[in-house]
Amino acid sequence: MRIAILDKITGEWAQQWTVVWFFFGVVALTTVFWLTTEHRALDWFYLGVSFIGLLCVVSLSFRRNIAGNGFGMLATAGETIVQGTAGAVGLMLAPLFNFFTHLYGIFYWSKNTDGDGNMIPKSANKIVWLVTIAFIAIGLALFPTVNNWLASMGYGVVADDGSKFLGVIDFFWINVLAFVLSITAQATMILRYSFNWWLWIAVNFVWLIVNLMSQNYIFAIQTMVYQINAFVGLYEWYRSEQKAKGLA
């Protein structure tokens, strides 16, 4: 299905869209940073990392290899430092995983580019879908065990404090779902599957709940900014996939 406005954004308006989206993202993040933090050195570092994250995701949505994966490595390295200095050693696992996937992506994407040097996405067959679903299911099943093991060593990823979302869903399981989905979405993105953006849309929704419940308002705003980009990325990758197949 063709959507005229998205054809413009992913086509002749791509540069203008990127500048406008990034500008409003910076304004939103800076505003929340100024109103909700104590402006400590670590807060400033967190803000800087979030800016790099904006550059990363918009570059990935437009299939830019060096910019997307390069900024991705910088952003995930920064997130690893932030989590470590904040004492959340367990939460360093996801950024570390993402750092090495971006490193792999730089070489893998470079071997699968179009005439403009942009990565060519590919569609997923039924086997890939089944493997992805199985990966998520196994991750959800094993996560509590792994988390308890890390906790016994003093490195718990998620604290099971009994809090609930809307008084119904355990905050612990929301975190588990967000963690497993984000790693799966990252892996499928680096492997060039277009459907990864559906996973990122789900990830952003779940992470928004996590960030609001934990009063991490900077990253709650960042998640909403990311969500807008995720829909653009979804359209851009599927359209590029169709063009590569000669169906556009």
PDB file of C-alpha atoms in Angstrom:
ATOM      1  CA  MET A   1       0.000   0.000   0.000  1.00  0.00           C
ATOM      2  CA  ARG A   2       1.365   3.378  -1.034  1.00  0.00           C
ATOM      3  CA  ILE A   3       1.033   6.328   1.370  1.00  0.00           C
ATOM      4  CA  ALA A   4       1.695   9.654  -0.341  1.00  0.00           C
ATOM      5  CA  ILE A   5       3.071  11.547   2.679  1.00  0.00           C
ATOM      6  CA  LEU A   6       5.432   8.693   3.571  1.00  0.00           C
ATOM      7  CA  ASP A   7       6.575   8.493  -0.057  1.00  0.00           C
ATOM      8  CA  LYS A   8       7.571  12.143   0.265  1.00  0.00           C
ATOM      9  CA  ILE A   9       9.263  11.726   3.648  1.00  0.00           C
ATOM     10  CA  THR A  10      11.264   8.703   2.494  1.00  0.00           C
ATOM     11  CA  GLY A  11      11.949  10.249  -0.908  1.00  0.00           C
ATOM     12  CA  GLU A  12      12.425  13.877  -1.911  1.00  0.00           C
ATOM     13  CA  TRP A  13      11.787  15.211   1.617  1.00  0.00           C
ATOM     14  CA  ALA A  14      14.152  12.785   3.369  1.00  0.00           C
ATOM     15  CA  GLN A  15      16.798  15.365   4.320  1.00  0.00           C
ATOM     16  CA  GLN A  16      14.244  17.951   5.440  1.00  0.00           C
ATOM     17  CA  TRP A  17      12.366  15.331   7.459  1.00  0.00           C
ATOM     18  CA  THR A  18      15.562  14.193   9.168  1.00  0.00           C
ATOM     19  CA  VAL A  19      16.491  17.745  10.185  1.00  0.00           C
ATOM     20  CA  VAL A  20      12.997  18.619  11.448  1.00  0.00           C
ATOM     21  CA  TRP A  21      12.556  15.305  13.307  1.00  0.00           C
ATOM     22  CA  PHE A  22      15.998  15.574  14.912  1.00  0.00           C
ATOM     23  CA  PHE A  23      15.436  19.233  15.879  1.00  0.00           C
ATOM     24  CA  PHE A  24      12.128  18.534  17.629  1.00  0.00           C
ATOM     25  CA  GLY A  25      13.651  15.466  19.267  1.00  0.00           C
ATOM     26  CA  VAL A  26      16.505  17.558  20.665  1.00  0.00           C
ATOM     27  CA  VAL A  27      14.103  20.257  21.879  1.00  0.00           C
ATOM     28  CA  ALA A  28      11.823  17.705  23.567  1.00  0.00           C
ATOM     29  CA  LEU A  29      14.691  15.847  25.254  1.00  0.00           C
ATOM     30  CA  THR A  30      16.427  19.051  26.369  1.00  0.00           C
ATOM     31  CA  THR A  31      13.191  20.423  27.820  1.00  0.00           C
ATOM     32  CA  VAL A  32      12.515  17.274  29.833  1.00  0.00           C
ATOM     33  CA  PHE A  33      16.166  17.139  30.902  1.00  0.00           C
ATOM     34  CA  TRP A  34      16.035  20.714  32.164  1.00  0.00           C
ATOM     35  CA  LEU A  35      12.761  20.256  34.035  1.00  0.00           C
ATOM     36  CA  THR A  36      13.249  16.805  35.569  1.00  0.00           C
ATOM     37  CA  THR A  37      16.965  16.360  36.386  1.00  0.00           C
ATOM     38  CA  GLU A  38      19.471  17.959  38.740  1.00  0.00           C
ATOM     39  CA  HIS A  39      21.818  18.735  35.819  1.00  0.00           C
ATOM     40  CA  ARG A  40      24.619  16.622  37.211  1.00  0.00           C
ATOM     41  CA  ALA A  41      27.503  15.503  35.023  1.00  0.00           C
ATOM     42  CA  LEU A  42      25.900  12.082  34.579  1.00  0.00           C
ATOM     43  CA  ASP A  43      22.601  13.748  33.575  1.00  0.00           C
ATOM     44  CA  TRP A  44      24.421  15.745  30.881  1.00  0.00           C
ATOM     45  CA  PHE A  45      26.110  12.585  29.679  1.00  0.00           C
ATOM     46  CA  TYR A  46      22.742  10.818  29.541  1.00  0.00           C
ATOM     47  CA  LEU A  47      21.359  13.673  27.443  1.00  0.00           C
ATOM     48  CA  GLY A  48      24.316  13.511  25.067  1.00  0.00           C
ATOM     49  CA  VAL A  49      23.857   9.764  24.658  1.00  0.00           C
ATOM     50  CA  SER A  50      20.171  10.300  23.854  1.00  0.00           C
ATOM     51  CA  PHE A  51      21.121  12.784  21.096  1.00  0.00           C
ATOM     52  CA  ILE A  52      23.475  10.234  19.552  1.00  0.00           C
ATOM     53  CA  GLY A  53      20.649   7.706  19.788  1.00  0.00           C
ATOM     54  CA  LEU A  54      18.469  10.013  17.671  1.00  0.00           C
ATOM     55  CA  LEU A  55      21.141  10.182  14.980  1.00  0.00           C
ATOM     56  CA  CYS A  56      21.493   6.404  15.113  1.00  0.00           C
ATOM     57  CA  VAL A  57      17.837   5.456  14.685  1.00  0.00           C
ATOM     58  CA  VAL A  58      17.068   7.947  11.923  1.00  0.00           C
ATOM     59  CA  SER A  59      20.143   6.765   9.999  1.00  0.00           C
ATOM     60  CA  LEU A  60      19.068   3.140  10.427  1.00  0.00           C
ATOM     61  CA  SER A  61      15.550   3.898   9.232  1.00  0.00           C
ATOM     62  CA  PHE A  62      16.992   5.296   5.998  1.00  0.00           C
ATOM     63  CA  ARG A  63      19.367   2.290   5.704  1.00  0.00           C
ATOM     64  CA  ARG A  64      22.600   4.277   6.143  1.00  0.00           C
ATOM     65  CA  ASN A  65      25.278   1.781   7.117  1.00  0.00           C
ATOM     66  CA  ILE A  66      28.192   3.815   8.479  1.00  0.00           C
ATOM     67  CA  ALA A  67      26.017   6.499  10.087  1.00  0.00           C
ATOM     68  CA  GLY A  68      23.440   4.086  11.507  1.00  0.00           C
ATOM     69  CA  ASN A  69      25.767   1.425  12.855  1.00  0.00           C
ATOM     70  CA  GLY A  70      28.541   3.904  13.684  1.00  0.00           C
ATOM     71  CA  PHE A  71      26.295   6.114  15.785  1.00  0.00           C
ATOM     72  CA  GLY A  72      24.742   2.907  17.137  1.00  0.00           C
ATOM     73  CA  MET A  73      28.110   1.811  18.502  1.00  0.00           C
ATOM     74  CA  LEU A  74      28.645   5.213  20.106  1.00  0.00           C
ATOM     75  CA  ALA A  75      25.150   5.271  21.616  1.00  0.00           C
ATOM     76  CA  THR A  76      25.328   1.744  23.020  1.00  0.00           C
ATOM     77  CA  ALA A  77      28.819   2.336  24.398  1.00  0.00           C
ATOM     78  CA  GLY A  78      27.446   5.427  26.130  1.00  0.00           C
ATOM     79  CA  GLU A  79      24.451   3.513  27.500  1.00  0.00           C
ATOM     80  CA  THR A  80      26.798   0.848  28.859  1.00  0.00           C
ATOM     81  CA  ILE A  81      28.802   3.516  30.713  1.00  0.00           C
ATOM     82  CA  VAL A  82      25.630   5.171  32.027  1.00  0.00           C
ATOM     83  CA  GLN A  83      24.195   1.913  33.350  1.00  0.00           C
ATOM     84  CA  GLY A  84      27.520   0.913  34.891  1.00  0.00           C
ATOM     85  CA  THR A  85      28.074   4.248  36.631  1.00  0.00           C
ATOM     86  CA  ALA A  86      24.476   4.197  37.858  1.00  0.00           C
ATOM     87  CA  GLY A  87      25.117   0.812  39.462  1.00  0.00           C
ATOM     88  CA  ALA A  88      22.743  -1.073  37.145  1.00  0.00           C
ATOM     89  CA  VAL A  89      25.403  -3.517  36.021  1.00  0.00           C
ATOM     90  CA  GLY A  90      22.878  -6.058  34.780  1.00  0.00           C
ATOM     91  CA  LEU A  91      21.331  -3.523  32.405  1.00  0.00           C
ATOM     92  CA  MET A  92      24.695  -3.267  30.667  1.00  0.00           C
ATOM     93  CA  LEU A  93      23.909  -6.573  28.939  1.00  0.00           C
ATOM     94  CA  ALA A  94      21.543  -5.198  26.285  1.00  0.00           C
ATOM     95  CA  PRO A  95      23.780  -2.240  25.245  1.00  0.00           C
ATOM     96  CA  LEU A  96      26.782  -4.576  25.091  1.00  0.00           C
ATOM     97  CA  PHE A  97      24.822  -6.982  22.883  1.00  0.00           C
ATOM     98  CA  ASN A  98      23.688  -4.112  20.663  1.00  0.00           C
ATOM     99  CA  PHE A  99      27.229  -2.694  20.434  1.00  0.00           C
ATOM    100  CA  PHE A 100      28.568  -5.909  18.913  1.00  0.00           C
ATOM    101  CA  THR A 101      25.584  -6.292  16.579  1.00  0.00           C
ATOM    102  CA  HIS A 102      26.259  -2.789  15.220  1.00  0.00           C
ATOM    103  CA  LEU A 103      29.915  -3.703  14.784  1.00  0.00           C
ATOM    104  CA  TYR A 104      28.852  -6.780  12.817  1.00  0.00           C
ATOM    105  CA  GLY A 105      26.303  -4.702  10.896  1.00  0.00           C
ATOM    106  CA  ILE A 106      28.959  -2.342   9.528  1.00  0.00           C
ATOM    107  CA  PHE A 107      30.605  -5.239   7.670  1.00  0.00           C
ATOM    108  CA  TYR A 108      27.459  -7.223   6.868  1.00  0.00           C
ATOM    109  CA  TRP A 109      25.471  -4.267   5.505  1.00  0.00           C
ATOM    110  CA  SER A 110      28.408  -3.114   3.356  1.00  0.00           C
ATOM    111  CA  LYS A 111      28.130  -6.386   1.408  1.00  0.00           C
ATOM    112  CA  ASN A 112      24.420  -5.826   0.691  1.00  0.00           C
ATOM    113  CA  THR A 113      24.022  -2.310  -0.701  1.00  0.00           C
ATOM    114  CA  ASP A 114      22.297  -0.684  -3.642  1.00  0.00           C
ATOM    115  CA  GLY A 115      23.742   1.744  -6.149  1.00  0.00           C
ATOM    116  CA  ASP A 116      23.462   4.605  -3.653  1.00  0.00           C
ATOM    117  CA  GLY A 117      25.391   2.690  -1.010  1.00  0.00           C
ATOM    118  CA  ASN A 118      22.331   2.072   1.158  1.00  0.00           C
ATOM    119  CA  MET A 119      21.591  -1.335   2.666  1.00  0.00           C
ATOM    120  CA  ILE A 120      19.076  -3.527   0.804  1.00  0.00           C
ATOM    121  CA  PRO A 121      16.463  -4.997   3.195  1.00  0.00           C
ATOM    122  CA  LYS A 122      15.142  -8.522   2.769  1.00  0.00           C
ATOM    123  CA  SER A 123      11.836 -10.158   3.554  1.00  0.00           C
ATOM    124  CA  ALA A 124      11.452 -12.936   6.088  1.00  0.00           C
ATOM    125  CA  ASN A 125      10.113 -16.365   5.204  1.00  0.00           C
ATOM    126  CA  LYS A 126       7.986 -18.482   7.525  1.00  0.00           C
ATOM    127  CA  ILE A 127      11.030 -20.161   9.060  1.00  0.00           C
ATOM    128  CA  VAL A 128      12.537 -16.805  10.080  1.00  0.00           C
ATOM    129  CA  TRP A 129       9.236 -15.747  11.625  1.00  0.00           C
ATOM    130  CA  LEU A 130       8.997 -19.020  13.570  1.00  0.00           C
ATOM    131  CA  VAL A 131      12.611 -18.757  14.758  1.00  0.00           C
ATOM    132  CA  THR A 132      11.999 -15.180  15.894  1.00  0.00           C
ATOM    133  CA  ILE A 133       8.850 -16.118  17.801  1.00  0.00           C
ATOM    134  CA  ALA A 134      10.669 -19.089  19.349  1.00  0.00           C
ATOM    135  CA  PHE A 135      13.579 -16.831  20.359  1.00  0.00           C
ATOM    136  CA  ILE A 136      11.185 -14.450  22.110  1.00  0.00           C
ATOM    137  CA  ALA A 137       9.351 -17.317  23.845  1.00  0.00           C
ATOM    138  CA  ILE A 138      12.582 -18.962  25.037  1.00  0.00           C
ATOM    139  CA  GLY A 139      13.947 -15.608  26.166  1.00  0.00           C
ATOM    140  CA  LEU A 140      10.834 -14.889  28.220  1.00  0.00           C
ATOM    141  CA  ALA A 141      10.985 -18.369  29.771  1.00  0.00           C
ATOM    142  CA  LEU A 142      14.693 -18.239  30.659  1.00  0.00           C
ATOM    143  CA  PHE A 143      14.965 -14.594  31.673  1.00  0.00           C
ATOM    144  CA  PRO A 144      13.792 -14.982  35.296  1.00  0.00           C
ATOM    145  CA  THR A 145      16.350 -17.749  35.867  1.00  0.00           C
ATOM    146  CA  VAL A 146      19.154 -15.713  34.326  1.00  0.00           C
ATOM    147  CA  ASN A 147      18.035 -12.641  36.239  1.00  0.00           C
ATOM    148  CA  ASN A 148      18.035 -14.534  39.549  1.00  0.00           C
ATOM    149  CA  TRP A 149      21.509 -15.882  38.796  1.00  0.00           C
ATOM    150  CA  LEU A 150      22.787 -12.371  38.093  1.00  0.00           C
ATOM    151  CA  ALA A 151      21.058 -11.102  41.232  1.00  0.00           C
ATOM    152  CA  SER A 152      22.812 -13.749  43.318  1.00  0.00           C
ATOM    153  CA  MET A 153      26.087 -12.279  42.048  1.00  0.00           C
ATOM    154  CA  GLY A 154      24.922  -8.736  42.763  1.00  0.00           C
ATOM    155  CA  TYR A 155      24.161  -7.902  39.135  1.00  0.00           C
ATOM    156  CA  GLY A 156      20.383  -8.207  38.850  1.00  0.00           C
ATOM    157  CA  VAL A 157      18.930  -6.879  35.605  1.00  0.00           C
ATOM    158  CA  VAL A 158      15.394  -6.228  36.855  1.00  0.00           C
ATOM    159  CA  ALA A 159      14.232  -5.939  40.462  1.00  0.00           C
ATOM    160  CA  ASP A 160      11.015  -7.786  41.272  1.00  0.00           C
ATOM    161  CA  ASP A 161       9.625  -5.202  43.688  1.00  0.00           C
ATOM    162  CA  GLY A 162       5.963  -6.211  43.403  1.00  0.00           C
ATOM    163  CA  SER A 163       4.854  -3.038  41.591  1.00  0.00           C
ATOM    164  CA  LYS A 164       2.187  -3.349  38.915  1.00  0.00           C
ATOM    165  CA  PHE A 165       1.117  -1.445  35.809  1.00  0.00           C
ATOM    166  CA  LEU A 166      -2.500  -0.248  36.216  1.00  0.00           C
ATOM    167  CA  GLY A 167      -2.606  -2.544  39.236  1.00  0.00           C
ATOM    168  CA  VAL A 168      -2.726  -5.593  36.971  1.00  0.00           C
ATOM    169  CA  ILE A 169       0.552  -6.475  35.217  1.00  0.00           C
ATOM    170  CA  ASP A 170       3.761  -7.014  37.194  1.00  0.00           C
ATOM    171  CA  PHE A 171       6.366  -4.349  36.469  1.00  0.00           C
ATOM    172  CA  PHE A 172       8.939  -7.137  36.531  1.00  0.00           C
ATOM    173  CA  TRP A 173       7.367  -8.916  33.563  1.00  0.00           C
ATOM    174  CA  ILE A 174       6.953  -5.666  31.624  1.00  0.00           C
ATOM    175  CA  ASN A 175      10.707  -5.175  31.997  1.00  0.00           C
ATOM    176  CA  VAL A 176      11.377  -8.759  30.932  1.00  0.00           C
ATOM    177  CA  LEU A 177       9.213  -8.337  27.822  1.00  0.00           C
ATOM    178  CA  ALA A 178      10.912  -5.047  26.944  1.00  0.00           C
ATOM    179  CA  PHE A 179      14.373  -6.564  27.385  1.00  0.00           C
ATOM    180  CA  VAL A 180      13.708  -9.670  25.277  1.00  0.00           C
ATOM    181  CA  LEU A 181      11.820  -7.803  22.532  1.00  0.00           C
ATOM    182  CA  SER A 182      14.518  -5.138  22.186  1.00  0.00           C
ATOM    183  CA  ILE A 183      17.306  -7.690  21.743  1.00  0.00           C
ATOM    184  CA  THR A 184      15.206  -9.605  19.186  1.00  0.00           C
ATOM    185  CA  ALA A 185      14.349  -6.427  17.287  1.00  0.00           C
ATOM    186  CA  GLN A 186      18.010  -5.410  17.227  1.00  0.00           C
ATOM    187  CA  ALA A 187      19.127  -8.793  15.886  1.00  0.00           C
ATOM    188  CA  THR A 188      16.514  -8.872  13.122  1.00  0.00           C
ATOM    189  CA  MET A 189      17.403  -5.304  12.127  1.00  0.00           C
ATOM    190  CA  ILE A 190      21.096  -6.090  11.762  1.00  0.00           C
ATOM    191  CA  LEU A 191      20.163  -9.197   9.731  1.00  0.00           C
ATOM    192  CA  ARG A 192      18.282  -6.821   7.352  1.00  0.00           C
ATOM    193  CA  TYR A 193      14.746  -8.156   7.881  1.00  0.00           C
ATOM    194  CA  SER A 194      12.149  -5.463   7.247  1.00  0.00           C
ATOM    195  CA  PHE A 195       9.747  -6.825   9.837  1.00  0.00           C
ATOM    196  CA  ASN A 196      12.169  -5.714  12.569  1.00  0.00           C
ATOM    197  CA  TRP A 197      10.316  -2.378  12.625  1.00  0.00           C
ATOM    198  CA  TRP A 198       7.126  -4.089  13.781  1.00  0.00           C
ATOM    199  CA  LEU A 199       9.134  -5.373  16.729  1.00  0.00           C
ATOM    200  CA  TRP A 200      10.581  -1.910  17.410  1.00  0.00           C
ATOM    201  CA  ILE A 201       7.085  -0.432  17.416  1.00  0.00           C
ATOM    202  CA  ALA A 202       6.108  -2.994  20.073  1.00  0.00           C
ATOM    203  CA  VAL A 203       9.373  -2.367  21.951  1.00  0.00           C
ATOM    204  CA  ASN A 204       8.812   1.387  22.044  1.00  0.00           C
ATOM    205  CA  PHE A 205       5.306   0.930  23.407  1.00  0.00           C
ATOM    206  CA  VAL A 206       6.516  -1.385  26.175  1.00  0.00           C
ATOM    207  CA  TRP A 207       9.538   0.772  27.012  1.00  0.00           C
ATOM    208  CA  LEU A 208       7.277   3.822  27.271  1.00  0.00           C
ATOM    209  CA  ILE A 209       5.391   2.057  30.070  1.00  0.00           C
ATOM    210  CA  VAL A 210       8.660   1.078  31.764  1.00  0.00           C
ATOM    211  CA  ASN A 211      10.070   4.605  31.565  1.00  0.00           C
ATOM    212  CA  LEU A 212       6.900   6.246  32.849  1.00  0.00           C
ATOM    213  CA  MET A 213       6.630   3.821  35.768  1.00  0.00           C
ATOM    214  CA  SER A 214      10.292   4.375  36.661  1.00  0.00           C
ATOM    215  CA  GLN A 215       9.907   8.166  36.190  1.00  0.00           C
ATOM    216  CA  ASN A 216      12.662   8.197  33.563  1.00  0.00           C
ATOM    217  CA  TYR A 217      11.034  11.041  31.642  1.00  0.00           C
ATOM    218  CA  ILE A 218      13.968  11.767  29.331  1.00  0.00           C
ATOM    219  CA  PHE A 219      13.835   8.279  27.903  1.00  0.00           C
ATOM    220  CA  ALA A 220      10.018   8.298  27.899  1.00  0.00           C
ATOM    221  CA  ILE A 221      10.156  11.282  25.538  1.00  0.00           C
ATOM    222  CA  GLN A 222      12.940   9.631  23.567  1.00  0.00           C
ATOM    223  CA  THR A 223      10.762   6.520  23.167  1.00  0.00           C
ATOM    224  CA  MET A 224       7.901   8.570  21.677  1.00  0.00           C
ATOM    225  CA  VAL A 225      10.315  10.325  19.297  1.00  0.00           C
ATOM    226  CA  TYR A 226      11.681   6.907  18.334  1.00  0.00           C
ATOM    227  CA  GLN A 227       8.151   5.627  17.714  1.00  0.00           C
ATOM    228  CA  ILE A 228       7.522   8.243  15.024  1.00  0.00           C
ATOM    229  CA  ASN A 229      10.753   7.234  13.330  1.00  0.00           C
ATOM    230  CA  ALA A 230       9.852   3.534  13.614  1.00  0.00           C
ATOM    231  CA  PHE A 231       6.790   3.994  11.394  1.00  0.00           C
ATOM    232  CA  VAL A 232       8.911   5.859   8.843  1.00  0.00           C
ATOM    233  CA  GLY A 233      11.537   3.122   8.992  1.00  0.00           C
ATOM    234  CA  LEU A 234       8.892   0.433   8.537  1.00  0.00           C
ATOM    235  CA  TYR A 235       7.618   2.094   5.368  1.00  0.00           C
ATOM    236  CA  GLU A 236      11.086   2.905   4.009  1.00  0.00           C
ATOM    237  CA  TRP A 237      12.423  -0.646   4.458  1.00  0.00           C
ATOM    238  CA  TYR A 238       9.384  -2.359   2.952  1.00  0.00           C
ATOM    239  CA  ARG A 239       9.332   0.029  -0.024  1.00  0.00           C
ATOM    240  CA  SER A 240      13.076  -0.534  -0.558  1.00  0.00           C
ATOM    241  CA  GLU A 241      12.538  -4.280  -0.332  1.00  0.00           C
ATOM    242  CA  GLN A 242       9.837  -4.084  -3.028  1.00  0.00           C
ATOM    243  CA  LYS A 243      12.071  -1.975  -5.267  1.00  0.00           C
ATOM    244  CA  ALA A 244      14.880  -4.530  -4.938  1.00  0.00           C
ATOM    245  CA  LYS A 245      12.428  -7.213  -6.093  1.00  0.00           C
ATOM    246  CA  GLY A 246      11.204  -5.038  -8.962  1.00  0.00           C
ATOM    247  CA  LEU A 247       7.696  -4.824  -7.485  1.00  0.00           C
ATOM    248  CA  ALA A 248       7.581  -1.076  -6.826  1.00  0.00           C
TER     249      ALA A 248
END
